[in-house]
Each structure stands twice: as structure tokens, then as C-alpha cells.
mmCIF file of C-alpha atoms and ligand atoms in Angstrom:
data_model
loop_
_atom_site.group_PDB
_atom_site.id
_atom_site.type_symbol
_atom_site.label_atom_id
_atom_site.label_comp_id
_atom_site.label_asym_id
_atom_site.label_seq_id
_atom_site.Cartn_x
_atom_site.Cartn_y
_atom_site.Cartn_z
ATOM 1 C CA MET W 9 0.000 0.000 0.000
ATOM 2 C CA LYS W 10 1.169 3.544 -0.770
ATOM 3 C CA LYS W 11 2.505 5.313 2.300
ATOM 4 C CA LYS W 12 0.607 8.387 3.432
ATOM 5 C CA ARG W 13 2.448 11.687 3.139
ATOM 6 C CA VAL W 14 3.455 14.163 5.830
ATOM 7 C CA PHE W 15 4.592 17.739 5.158
ATOM 8 C CA SER W 16 5.790 20.334 7.639
ATOM 9 C CA GLY W 17 8.097 23.309 7.765
ATOM 10 C CA ILE W 18 9.802 25.827 9.987
ATOM 11 C CA GLN W 19 10.799 29.363 9.097
ATOM 12 C CA PRO W 20 14.525 30.142 9.210
ATOM 13 C CA THR W 21 14.105 33.123 11.499
ATOM 14 C CA GLY W 22 16.748 32.427 14.126
ATOM 15 C CA ALA W 23 17.422 30.137 17.073
ATOM 16 C CA LEU W 24 14.565 27.788 17.925
ATOM 17 C CA HIS W 25 13.261 27.229 21.439
ATOM 18 C CA ILE W 26 12.025 24.025 23.053
ATOM 19 C CA GLY W 27 8.421 25.140 22.304
ATOM 20 C CA ASN W 28 9.175 25.065 18.575
ATOM 21 C CA TYR W 29 10.931 21.757 18.990
ATOM 22 C CA LEU W 30 8.214 20.051 21.046
ATOM 23 C CA GLY W 31 5.404 21.469 18.886
ATOM 24 C CA SER W 32 7.002 20.356 15.632
ATOM 25 C CA VAL W 33 10.253 18.408 15.099
ATOM 26 C CA HIS W 34 9.663 16.176 18.139
ATOM 27 C CA ASN W 35 6.500 14.799 16.482
ATOM 28 C CA TRP W 36 8.162 14.422 13.098
ATOM 29 C CA LEU W 37 10.544 11.833 14.508
ATOM 30 C CA THR W 38 7.692 9.404 15.160
ATOM 31 C CA LEU W 39 5.874 10.232 11.935
ATOM 32 C CA GLN W 40 8.855 9.721 9.635
ATOM 33 C CA LYS W 41 8.861 6.011 10.464
ATOM 34 C CA ASP W 42 5.385 5.416 9.038
ATOM 35 C CA TYR W 43 4.854 8.234 6.535
ATOM 36 C CA GLU W 44 6.561 9.462 3.410
ATOM 37 C CA SER W 45 7.816 12.634 5.038
ATOM 38 C CA MET W 46 8.812 15.998 3.647
ATOM 39 C CA PHE W 47 10.369 18.539 5.983
ATOM 40 C CA CYS W 48 10.957 21.945 4.530
ATOM 41 C CA VAL W 49 12.917 25.038 5.547
ATOM 42 C CA VAL W 50 10.368 27.667 4.548
ATOM 43 C CA ASP W 51 12.649 30.547 3.618
ATOM 44 C CA LEU W 52 10.096 32.304 1.393
ATOM 45 C CA HIS W 53 7.842 32.639 4.421
ATOM 46 C CA ALA W 54 10.704 34.055 6.479
ATOM 47 C CA ILE W 55 11.247 36.983 4.089
ATOM 48 C CA THR W 56 7.765 38.367 4.841
ATOM 49 C CA VAL W 57 9.574 39.943 7.768
ATOM 50 C CA ALA W 58 12.571 42.007 6.637
ATOM 51 C CA ARG W 59 15.950 40.421 7.261
ATOM 52 C CA LYS W 60 19.517 40.702 6.071
ATOM 53 C CA PRO W 61 20.529 38.273 3.284
ATOM 54 C CA GLU W 62 23.615 37.090 5.175
ATOM 55 C CA GLU W 63 21.484 36.312 8.228
ATOM 56 C CA LEU W 64 18.912 34.420 6.192
ATOM 57 C CA ARG W 65 21.619 32.372 4.473
ATOM 58 C CA LYS W 66 23.001 31.356 7.867
ATOM 59 C CA ASN W 67 19.554 30.673 9.370
ATOM 60 C CA ILE W 68 18.607 28.328 6.517
ATOM 61 C CA LEU W 69 21.598 26.073 7.180
ATOM 62 C CA GLU W 70 20.973 26.257 10.927
ATOM 63 C CA ILE W 71 17.384 25.036 10.624
ATOM 64 C CA ALA W 72 18.522 22.195 8.387
ATOM 65 C CA ALA W 73 21.140 21.348 11.045
ATOM 66 C CA VAL W 74 18.408 21.353 13.726
ATOM 67 C CA TYR W 75 16.395 18.860 11.674
ATOM 68 C CA LEU W 76 19.397 16.574 11.277
ATOM 69 C CA ALA W 77 20.628 16.887 14.868
ATOM 70 C CA SER W 78 17.120 16.154 16.184
ATOM 71 C CA GLY W 79 17.051 12.876 14.318
ATOM 72 C CA VAL W 80 15.193 13.674 11.116
ATOM 73 C CA ASP W 81 16.753 10.993 8.951
ATOM 74 C CA PRO W 82 17.567 12.000 5.366
ATOM 75 C CA GLU W 83 17.356 8.325 4.399
ATOM 76 C CA GLN W 84 13.709 8.255 5.484
ATOM 77 C CA SER W 85 12.610 11.847 4.996
ATOM 78 C CA THR W 86 13.036 14.493 2.325
ATOM 79 C CA ILE W 87 14.706 17.603 3.753
ATOM 80 C CA PHE W 88 14.738 20.635 1.474
ATOM 81 C CA VAL W 89 14.503 24.411 1.177
ATOM 82 C CA GLN W 90 11.251 25.913 -0.112
ATOM 83 C CA SER W 91 12.810 28.416 -2.524
ATOM 84 C CA ALA W 92 14.708 25.595 -4.268
ATOM 85 C CA VAL W 93 11.421 24.232 -5.637
ATOM 86 C CA LYS W 94 9.808 26.970 -7.710
ATOM 87 C CA GLU W 95 6.506 25.121 -7.990
ATOM 88 C CA HIS W 96 5.642 26.378 -4.461
ATOM 89 C CA THR W 97 5.317 29.956 -5.705
ATOM 90 C CA GLU W 98 3.689 28.884 -8.951
ATOM 91 C CA LEU W 99 0.926 27.032 -7.118
ATOM 92 C CA ALA W 100 0.613 29.849 -4.571
ATOM 93 C CA TRP W 101 -0.276 32.242 -7.396
ATOM 94 C CA ILE W 102 -2.981 29.958 -8.738
ATOM 95 C CA LEU W 103 -4.406 29.406 -5.245
ATOM 96 C CA ALA W 104 -4.350 33.173 -4.609
ATOM 97 C CA THR W 105 -6.879 33.568 -7.404
ATOM 98 C CA ILE W 106 -9.402 31.422 -5.513
ATOM 99 C CA THR W 107 -8.677 32.952 -2.093
ATOM 100 C CA LYS W 108 -10.888 35.740 -0.815
ATOM 101 C CA ILE W 109 -9.314 38.826 0.714
ATOM 102 C CA SER W 110 -11.944 38.573 3.443
ATOM 103 C CA GLU W 111 -10.584 35.127 4.399
ATOM 104 C CA LEU W 112 -7.025 36.397 4.690
ATOM 105 C CA LYS W 113 -8.143 39.329 6.810
ATOM 106 C CA LEU W 114 -9.315 36.871 9.465
ATOM 107 C CA MET W 115 -5.902 35.244 9.975
ATOM 108 C CA HIS W 116 -4.614 35.721 13.527
ATOM 109 C CA GLN W 117 -0.965 35.561 12.513
ATOM 110 C CA PHE W 118 -1.440 38.368 9.983
ATOM 111 C CA LYS W 119 -3.157 40.507 12.592
ATOM 112 C CA GLU W 120 -0.409 39.835 15.142
ATOM 113 C CA LYS W 121 2.485 40.280 12.729
ATOM 114 C CA SER W 122 1.077 43.476 11.274
ATOM 115 C CA ALA W 123 0.689 44.840 14.783
ATOM 116 C CA SER W 124 4.298 43.970 15.647
ATOM 117 C CA HIS W 125 5.782 45.043 12.286
ATOM 118 C CA GLU W 126 3.787 48.167 11.621
ATOM 119 C CA GLU W 127 6.540 49.614 9.446
ATOM 120 C CA ASN W 128 6.457 46.651 7.054
ATOM 121 C CA ILE W 129 2.932 45.320 6.514
ATOM 122 C CA ASN W 130 3.703 43.932 3.077
ATOM 123 C CA ALA W 131 1.513 41.967 0.679
ATOM 124 C CA GLY W 132 3.593 38.830 1.348
ATOM 125 C CA LEU W 133 2.657 38.929 5.011
ATOM 126 C CA PHE W 134 -0.977 39.039 3.926
ATOM 127 C CA THR W 135 -0.783 36.208 1.377
ATOM 128 C CA TYR W 136 1.513 34.107 3.605
ATOM 129 C CA PRO W 137 -1.237 31.499 4.295
ATOM 130 C CA VAL W 138 -1.753 30.969 0.542
ATOM 131 C CA LEU W 139 1.914 30.046 0.123
ATOM 132 C CA MET W 140 1.587 27.716 3.098
ATOM 133 C CA ALA W 141 -1.447 26.088 1.451
ATOM 134 C CA ALA W 142 0.625 25.643 -1.715
ATOM 135 C CA ASP W 143 3.448 23.986 0.290
ATOM 136 C CA ILE W 144 1.000 21.465 1.653
ATOM 137 C CA LEU W 145 -1.232 20.812 -1.367
ATOM 138 C CA LEU W 146 1.640 20.549 -3.857
ATOM 139 C CA TYR W 147 2.619 17.148 -2.474
ATOM 140 C CA GLY W 148 -0.791 15.555 -1.962
ATOM 141 C CA THR W 149 -0.119 15.811 1.767
ATOM 142 C CA ASP W 150 -2.314 13.712 4.053
ATOM 143 C CA VAL W 151 -1.091 14.917 7.420
ATOM 144 C CA VAL W 152 0.394 18.228 8.628
ATOM 145 C CA PRO W 153 1.956 18.244 12.090
ATOM 146 C CA VAL W 154 2.032 21.835 13.395
ATOM 147 C CA GLY W 155 1.508 23.631 16.660
ATOM 148 C CA ASP W 156 -1.853 25.104 17.668
ATOM 149 C CA ASP W 157 -0.957 28.533 16.303
ATOM 150 C CA GLN W 158 -1.008 27.150 12.724
ATOM 151 C CA LYS W 159 -4.418 25.460 12.853
ATOM 152 C CA GLN W 160 -6.176 28.378 11.202
ATOM 153 C CA HIS W 161 -3.715 28.334 8.295
ATOM 154 C CA LEU W 162 -4.189 24.604 7.874
ATOM 155 C CA GLU W 163 -7.957 25.086 7.834
ATOM 156 C CA LEU W 164 -7.537 27.586 4.990
ATOM 157 C CA ALA W 165 -5.421 25.061 3.068
ATOM 158 C CA ARG W 166 -8.219 22.513 3.467
ATOM 159 C CA GLU W 167 -10.786 25.032 2.275
ATOM 160 C CA LEU W 168 -8.712 25.996 -0.788
ATOM 161 C CA ALA W 169 -8.247 22.321 -1.681
ATOM 162 C CA ARG W 170 -11.998 21.746 -1.494
ATOM 163 C CA ARG W 171 -12.690 24.903 -3.491
ATOM 164 C CA PHE W 172 -10.243 24.058 -6.269
ATOM 165 C CA ASN W 173 -11.512 20.470 -6.421
ATOM 166 C CA GLY W 174 -15.086 21.767 -6.563
ATOM 167 C CA GLN W 175 -14.364 24.165 -9.415
ATOM 168 C CA PHE W 176 -11.899 22.171 -11.499
ATOM 169 C CA GLY W 177 -12.316 18.531 -10.505
ATOM 170 C CA ASP W 178 -10.677 16.327 -7.935
ATOM 171 C CA THR W 179 -7.016 17.343 -7.739
ATOM 172 C CA PHE W 180 -5.853 17.922 -4.190
ATOM 173 C CA THR W 181 -5.872 15.650 -1.157
ATOM 174 C CA ILE W 182 -7.613 17.328 1.778
ATOM 175 C CA PRO W 183 -4.859 17.485 4.414
ATOM 176 C CA ALA W 184 -5.582 16.620 8.025
ATOM 177 C CA GLY W 185 -3.936 18.060 11.091
ATOM 178 C CA TYR W 186 -1.910 15.839 13.341
ATOM 179 C CA ALA W 187 -3.422 15.769 16.776
ATOM 180 C CA VAL W 188 -0.585 16.499 19.161
ATOM 181 C CA LYS W 189 -1.899 15.621 22.599
ATOM 182 C CA LYS W 190 0.614 17.624 24.559
ATOM 183 C CA GLY W 191 3.214 20.113 23.418
ATOM 184 C CA ALA W 192 1.152 21.813 20.742
ATOM 185 C CA ARG W 193 1.351 24.930 22.826
ATOM 186 C CA ILE W 194 4.254 25.264 25.235
ATOM 187 C CA MET W 195 3.790 28.404 27.276
ATOM 188 C CA GLY W 196 6.280 31.106 28.242
ATOM 189 C CA LEU W 197 8.339 30.379 31.364
ATOM 190 C CA ASP W 198 7.808 33.946 32.529
ATOM 191 C CA ASP W 199 4.124 34.078 31.574
ATOM 192 C CA PRO W 200 2.111 30.851 31.263
ATOM 193 C CA ALA W 201 -0.779 32.790 29.720
ATOM 194 C CA LYS W 202 1.166 33.330 26.470
ATOM 195 C CA LYS W 203 2.882 30.827 24.197
ATOM 196 C CA MET W 204 6.640 30.469 24.372
ATOM 197 C CA SER W 205 7.903 32.708 21.587
ATOM 198 C CA LYS W 206 11.201 33.687 19.961
ATOM 199 C CA SER W 207 10.005 37.236 19.725
ATOM 200 C CA ALA W 208 9.198 37.522 23.454
ATOM 201 C CA SER W 209 10.617 40.635 25.047
ATOM 202 C CA SER W 210 12.591 38.673 27.677
ATOM 203 C CA ALA W 211 14.939 35.724 27.149
ATOM 204 C CA LEU W 212 13.503 34.311 30.408
ATOM 205 C CA ASN W 213 10.416 33.437 28.330
ATOM 206 C CA TYR W 214 12.050 30.536 26.537
ATOM 207 C CA ILE W 215 14.747 27.900 26.589
ATOM 208 C CA SER W 216 16.638 28.105 23.348
ATOM 209 C CA LEU W 217 17.967 24.897 21.801
ATOM 210 C CA THR W 218 21.402 26.482 22.039
ATOM 211 C CA ASP W 219 21.217 27.540 25.716
ATOM 212 C CA SER W 220 24.082 26.273 27.905
ATOM 213 C CA PRO W 221 23.321 24.086 30.967
ATOM 214 C CA ASP W 222 23.920 27.055 33.289
ATOM 215 C CA VAL W 223 21.484 29.222 31.388
ATOM 216 C CA VAL W 224 18.879 26.428 31.375
ATOM 217 C CA ARG W 225 19.201 25.963 35.141
ATOM 218 C CA ASP W 226 18.948 29.677 35.752
ATOM 219 C CA LYS W 227 15.902 30.145 33.515
ATOM 220 C CA LEU W 228 14.053 27.247 35.119
ATOM 221 C CA LYS W 229 14.936 28.458 38.597
ATOM 222 C CA ARG W 230 13.346 31.781 37.706
ATOM 223 C CA ALA W 231 10.334 30.316 35.879
ATOM 224 C CA VAL W 232 7.053 31.473 37.426
ATOM 225 C CA THR W 233 4.968 28.964 39.403
ATOM 226 C CA ASP W 234 1.391 28.935 40.707
ATOM 227 C CA SER W 235 -0.110 29.503 44.103
ATOM 228 C CA GLY W 236 -0.117 26.440 46.369
ATOM 229 C CA LYS W 237 2.781 24.051 46.770
ATOM 230 C CA GLU W 238 1.509 20.954 44.969
ATOM 231 C CA ILE W 239 3.119 19.795 41.770
ATOM 232 C CA THR W 240 0.010 18.749 39.905
ATOM 233 C CA PHE W 241 -1.373 19.107 36.397
ATOM 234 C CA GLY W 242 -4.584 21.091 35.901
ATOM 235 C CA GLN W 243 -6.270 24.265 34.713
ATOM 236 C CA GLU W 244 -5.805 25.970 38.039
ATOM 237 C CA LYS W 245 -2.045 25.411 37.726
ATOM 238 C CA PRO W 246 -1.036 26.740 34.314
ATOM 239 C CA ALA W 247 2.633 27.376 35.113
ATOM 240 C CA VAL W 248 3.322 24.036 36.800
ATOM 241 C CA SER W 249 1.305 22.189 34.137
ATOM 242 C CA ASN W 250 3.514 23.736 31.478
ATOM 243 C CA LEU W 251 6.663 22.612 33.295
ATOM 244 C CA LEU W 252 5.171 19.145 33.780
ATOM 245 C CA THR W 253 4.430 18.956 30.048
ATOM 246 C CA ILE W 254 8.036 19.764 29.160
ATOM 247 C CA TYR W 255 9.243 17.222 31.747
ATOM 248 C CA HIS W 256 6.879 14.552 30.374
ATOM 249 C CA LEU W 257 7.753 15.073 26.710
ATOM 250 C CA LEU W 258 11.509 15.139 27.195
ATOM 251 C CA SER W 259 11.721 12.296 29.733
ATOM 252 C CA LYS W 260 8.980 10.169 28.104
ATOM 253 C CA ARG W 261 7.548 9.549 31.592
ATOM 254 C CA THR W 262 3.819 9.949 32.148
ATOM 255 C CA ILE W 263 2.547 13.072 33.906
ATOM 256 C CA ALA W 264 0.896 10.880 36.583
ATOM 257 C CA ASP W 265 4.216 9.208 37.277
ATOM 258 C CA ILE W 266 6.013 12.548 37.616
ATOM 259 C CA GLU W 267 3.258 13.970 39.844
ATOM 260 C CA LYS W 268 3.614 10.956 42.102
ATOM 261 C CA GLU W 269 7.350 11.427 42.463
ATOM 262 C CA TYR W 270 6.896 15.011 43.690
ATOM 263 C CA VAL W 271 4.151 14.477 46.253
ATOM 264 C CA GLY W 272 5.331 16.309 49.360
ATOM 265 C CA LYS W 273 8.332 17.820 47.567
ATOM 266 C CA GLY W 274 8.850 21.462 46.692
ATOM 267 C CA TYR W 275 9.185 23.510 43.535
ATOM 268 C CA LYS W 276 12.911 23.870 44.062
ATOM 269 C CA GLU W 277 13.608 20.167 43.758
ATOM 270 C CA PHE W 278 11.146 19.759 40.909
ATOM 271 C CA LYS W 279 12.710 22.581 38.924
ATOM 272 C CA GLU W 280 16.234 21.294 39.518
ATOM 273 C CA ASP W 281 15.256 17.841 38.296
ATOM 274 C CA LEU W 282 13.483 19.328 35.286
ATOM 275 C CA ALA W 283 16.670 21.268 34.505
ATOM 276 C CA ASP W 284 18.543 17.936 34.524
ATOM 277 C CA VAL W 285 15.996 16.465 32.098
ATOM 278 C CA VAL W 286 16.294 19.446 29.754
ATOM 279 C CA VAL W 287 20.093 19.449 29.897
ATOM 280 C CA GLU W 288 20.170 15.702 29.253
ATOM 281 C CA PHE W 289 18.167 16.321 26.115
ATOM 282 C CA LEU W 290 20.071 19.410 24.990
ATOM 283 C CA THR W 291 23.641 18.169 25.508
ATOM 284 C CA PRO W 292 23.654 15.395 22.869
ATOM 285 C CA PHE W 293 21.491 17.536 20.588
ATOM 286 C CA GLN W 294 23.934 20.437 20.754
ATOM 287 C CA LYS W 295 26.890 18.143 20.111
ATOM 288 C CA LYS W 296 25.324 16.874 16.897
ATOM 289 C CA TYR W 297 24.099 20.328 15.925
ATOM 290 C CA THR W 298 27.614 21.780 16.206
ATOM 291 C CA LYS W 299 29.038 18.859 14.263
ATOM 292 C CA TYR W 300 26.583 19.354 11.389
ATOM 293 C CA LEU W 301 27.115 23.103 11.294
ATOM 294 C CA LYS W 302 30.845 22.521 10.860
ATOM 295 C CA ASP W 303 30.087 20.501 7.745
ATOM 296 C CA GLU W 304 28.072 22.909 5.630
ATOM 297 C CA ASP W 305 28.876 20.973 2.476
ATOM 298 C CA PHE W 306 27.190 17.912 3.913
ATOM 299 C CA ILE W 307 24.070 19.936 4.769
ATOM 300 C CA ARG W 308 24.027 21.432 1.267
ATOM 301 C CA GLN W 309 24.315 17.954 -0.221
ATOM 302 C CA ILE W 310 21.297 16.735 1.774
ATOM 303 C CA LEU W 311 19.329 19.841 0.768
ATOM 304 C CA ALA W 312 20.220 19.454 -2.907
ATOM 305 C CA HIS W 313 19.114 15.849 -2.899
ATOM 306 C CA GLY W 314 15.894 16.811 -1.079
ATOM 307 C CA ALA W 315 15.159 19.560 -3.606
ATOM 308 C CA HIS W 316 15.660 17.099 -6.436
ATOM 309 C CA VAL W 317 13.167 14.603 -4.960
ATOM 310 C CA ALA W 318 10.655 17.359 -4.095
ATOM 311 C CA THR W 319 10.885 18.944 -7.551
ATOM 312 C CA LYS W 320 10.091 15.657 -9.235
ATOM 313 C CA ARG W 321 6.955 15.252 -7.120
ATOM 314 C CA ALA W 322 5.957 18.897 -7.466
ATOM 315 C CA LYS W 323 6.191 18.853 -11.263
ATOM 316 C CA VAL W 324 3.735 15.974 -11.500
ATOM 317 C CA MET W 325 1.192 17.862 -9.400
ATOM 318 C CA MET W 326 1.672 21.148 -11.301
ATOM 319 C CA GLU W 327 1.035 19.446 -14.592
ATOM 320 C CA THR W 328 -2.334 18.217 -13.332
ATOM 321 C CA VAL W 329 -3.196 21.564 -11.729
ATOM 322 C CA LYS W 330 -2.379 23.498 -14.901
ATOM 323 C CA ALA W 331 -4.303 21.084 -17.067
ATOM 324 C CA ARG W 332 -7.375 21.310 -14.802
ATOM 325 C CA ALA W 333 -7.210 25.115 -14.759
ATOM 326 C CA GLY W 334 -6.829 25.358 -18.551
ATOM 327 C CA LEU W 335 -3.228 26.533 -18.462
ATOM 328 C CA ASP W 336 -2.111 23.716 -20.756
ATOM 329 C CA TYR W 337 -3.048 25.100 -24.171
HETATM 330 P P1 ATP V 417 7.665 32.085 17.395
HETATM 331 O O1 ATP V 417 6.347 32.625 17.841
HETATM 332 O O2 ATP V 417 8.357 31.405 18.501
HETATM 333 O O3 ATP V 417 8.495 33.173 16.757
HETATM 334 P P2 ATP V 417 6.556 31.012 15.048
HETATM 335 O O4 ATP V 417 5.209 30.463 15.394
HETATM 336 O O5 ATP V 417 6.590 32.390 14.540
HETATM 337 O O6 ATP V 417 7.486 30.906 16.297
HETATM 338 P P3 ATP V 417 8.020 29.040 13.479
HETATM 339 O O7 ATP V 417 9.392 29.351 13.898
HETATM 340 O O8 ATP V 417 7.872 28.770 12.047
HETATM 341 O O9 ATP V 417 7.033 30.215 13.810
HETATM 342 O O10 ATP V 417 7.459 27.824 14.296
HETATM 343 C C1 ATP V 417 7.892 26.546 14.063
HETATM 344 C C2 ATP V 417 6.956 25.561 14.664
HETATM 345 O O11 ATP V 417 6.893 25.706 16.057
HETATM 346 C C3 ATP V 417 5.508 25.653 14.170
HETATM 347 O O12 ATP V 417 5.029 24.368 13.877
HETATM 348 C C4 ATP V 417 4.768 26.275 15.317
HETATM 349 O O13 ATP V 417 3.433 25.850 15.355
HETATM 350 C C5 ATP V 417 5.549 25.705 16.490
HETATM 351 N N1 ATP V 417 5.484 26.522 17.682
HETATM 352 C C6 ATP V 417 5.801 27.822 17.820
HETATM 353 N N2 ATP V 417 5.663 28.225 19.092
HETATM 354 C C7 ATP V 417 5.249 27.126 19.785
HETATM 355 C C8 ATP V 417 4.935 26.875 21.164
HETATM 356 N N3 ATP V 417 5.033 27.820 22.076
HETATM 357 N N4 ATP V 417 4.543 25.638 21.517
HETATM 358 C C9 ATP V 417 4.452 24.650 20.612
HETATM 359 N N5 ATP V 417 4.733 24.817 19.301
HETATM 360 C C10 ATP V 417 5.128 26.030 18.889
HETATM 361 N N1 LTN V 418 3.509 28.940 8.820
HETATM 362 C C1 LTN V 418 4.277 27.985 9.545
HETATM 363 C C2 LTN V 418 5.456 27.461 8.769
HETATM 364 C C3 LTN V 418 5.013 26.757 7.520
HETATM 365 C C4 LTN V 418 4.426 25.455 7.446
HETATM 366 C C5 LTN V 418 4.165 25.226 6.032
HETATM 367 C C6 LTN V 418 4.082 24.493 8.381
HETATM 368 C C7 LTN V 418 5.084 27.226 6.244
HETATM 369 N N2 LTN V 418 4.591 26.320 5.358
HETATM 370 C C8 LTN V 418 3.567 24.048 5.620
HETATM 371 C C9 LTN V 418 3.490 23.319 7.910
HETATM 372 C C10 LTN V 418 3.227 23.107 6.556
HETATM 373 C C11 LTN V 418 4.742 28.674 10.824
HETATM 374 O O1 LTN V 418 4.802 29.866 10.900
HETATM 375 N N3 LTN V 418 5.071 27.931 11.819
#
């Protein structure tokens, strides 16, 4: 039987934090075993926010190195850069012609990004979700693992697939989300009401994948907690629940098991142990990450191979799309 296909991507916009990792790459590692997987560095999305070319160039290789160091296996998965496969932008244009401006105006990310980048509310920022739909639909994707913040974009991709199929005949697979039980929304360490975010005003908000053990320990020590002393998971304990989620995902122990261990113990001990868990995860990751970054040629080789595989698949889909739309004179 034909394997089902997974597609996901991360923008090369700088150092990732454990929220990004747990909401995305962490899930890819399980999926790549059973799905035909495509993991993309979405550089064309990243340029909707102004950045220096030299920074972008560096960030692209860094994200690819994160994929590899995390365990995305180039033998099993296709790793590539979005701009290397021009069919993404070609399909995005066609999809833009069936997207309503009113739909794009509803997108939370556009509203947030235009509020935080008032000086650069460009058309790319507005049509960003159309390009994301193209990324997904181009490969007949069945499943898209993304964090909660991307659900609205995925819903638009589903709607555009249905609309195109309705107007021009069955062409696109309707992609499904991948239900991440925990980790879809890791919250800020300094404010459990908001998601952990790279663009947070304080570095105490997040643990970066490149933070040293000392920095990790310090950030966790200073992470906010809730009222009451118990280390339990629940709505009334948003800060501790967030820490428990990180503990659970990185140690692979159940939340119930962790709760049990800390009955009668204090936050101090819990946070110190959590720091050990995080450091135990980060140390081998960082070793591999540094090793890959030293071998840029190897990364480029993987990306070139990935682009070759992706292009082949993309061309097949574009031929059908163009024929259906009457662009095949
Ligand atoms: P940020 O807000 O941190 O700048 P982002 O949402 O702008 O990140 P990306 O860097 O492309 O954008 O995110 C990569 C992946 O990480 C996406 O799948 C996104 O859903 C996920 N993600 C981002 N923040 C979190 C979080 N706090 N918890 C879980 N997943 C997250
Ligand atoms: N918009 C996403 C990144 C992204 C993506 C995609 C994710 C671009 N294209 C296709 C999954 C599938 C973000 O900001 N995190």
C-alpha cells in the first residue's frame, strides 16, 4: 500500500526554542517512520519579515542542522529548502486567485504580525497562508503536524483544496492536522498565559535549543509557578502544568508518574530535576548540531538531494493543476 504523506516546515528566522521543537520536530521523529515525510525550511515565508541576506543564508543552514541533529533521517525523509522548488510559488499564485481577501483578513498571525511590524505590513505577510497552502497541497499531503498557532492556516489550506476540487475537478488531497496531545502549545516560562515565543521581550520566556546548561538551570529556577505548593497538572495550575508537560515530553515519563514522584516535595527540587531532564536532552542535541554546522557541504548535499526529490513530485502535481485550470493550451 502507498505510504501516506506528511509535510511540515519551519521558518529560518533564528534560534529555535524548546516550544518550537516540542510542537514540531519532536512529532516528526515518530511520523517519519510510518509516513513518506517531507520537511521543509520555509525561507520564502521568512522573508515576509525584513531580514539581512547574510542572516537568512546562515539561518537556513541552521534550521537544516536542527532537523538533522534532532534525528530527522535524510534516508527516510526528504529535507529541502522551499525556494529551491519553484513550484511552491507557482501554485501559490494559482491558489491566490481562488482565495478571498476577506478570508485572509481573518488570519490571527497576519493581525499579530502586522501589529508587531507596523513599518512593514507587506503583501507577502498578507498572502503568507496561501503560500503555506501551496506547500501542503503541492505534495498531496495527508497529514500536517504543526503547533496550535497554525491550525487556522491549515484550515484555509483545506478550504482551498476543497474549493479548487469543486471548481476544477478532484485534484488535491484534503490534508488533516496531526493531533498532538501535549506540546502543541508550550507556554512562556515567565508568563504561562502566552505561548513560548522567539520574539518575546525577555529571554527568560524561553529555553533556546542552544542555551548552555547554566542558562537552562537559571531560567528554570526563575520560571514562574502557581499559588499552592503541589506539583500537579490542571487548569488551576497553568505554570506548573507547562513545566510538567516539558518534563513529560523530554523524559517520556507519564505526567501521573512525575506527579507521584513530587508528592510532598517542593518547587525547588522539581525545577532542579526538570533542569537535569532538559540538559540531558540538549547536551547530545547540541553536540550533533555543532558537528553538522561545521560541515556545511554535507548539509548542502542533503538539501540538494531533497530539492531534487521534491521537484520531481511537485512537477507531476503542477502538470495536473495546470491542465485542470486550462493553463495547458
Ligand atoms: P515564534 O512565535 O516562537 O516566533 P513562530 O510560530 O513564529 O514561532 P516558526 O518558527 O515557524 O514560527 O514555528 C515553528 C513551529 O513551532 C511551528 O510548527 C509552530 O506551530 C511551532 N510553535 C511555535 N511556538 C510554539 C509553542 N510555544 N509551543 C508549541 N509549538 C510552537
Ligand atoms: N507557517 C508555519 C510554517 C510553515 C508550514 C508550512 C508548516 C510554512 N509552510 C507548511 C506546515 C506546513 C509557521 O509559521 N510555523
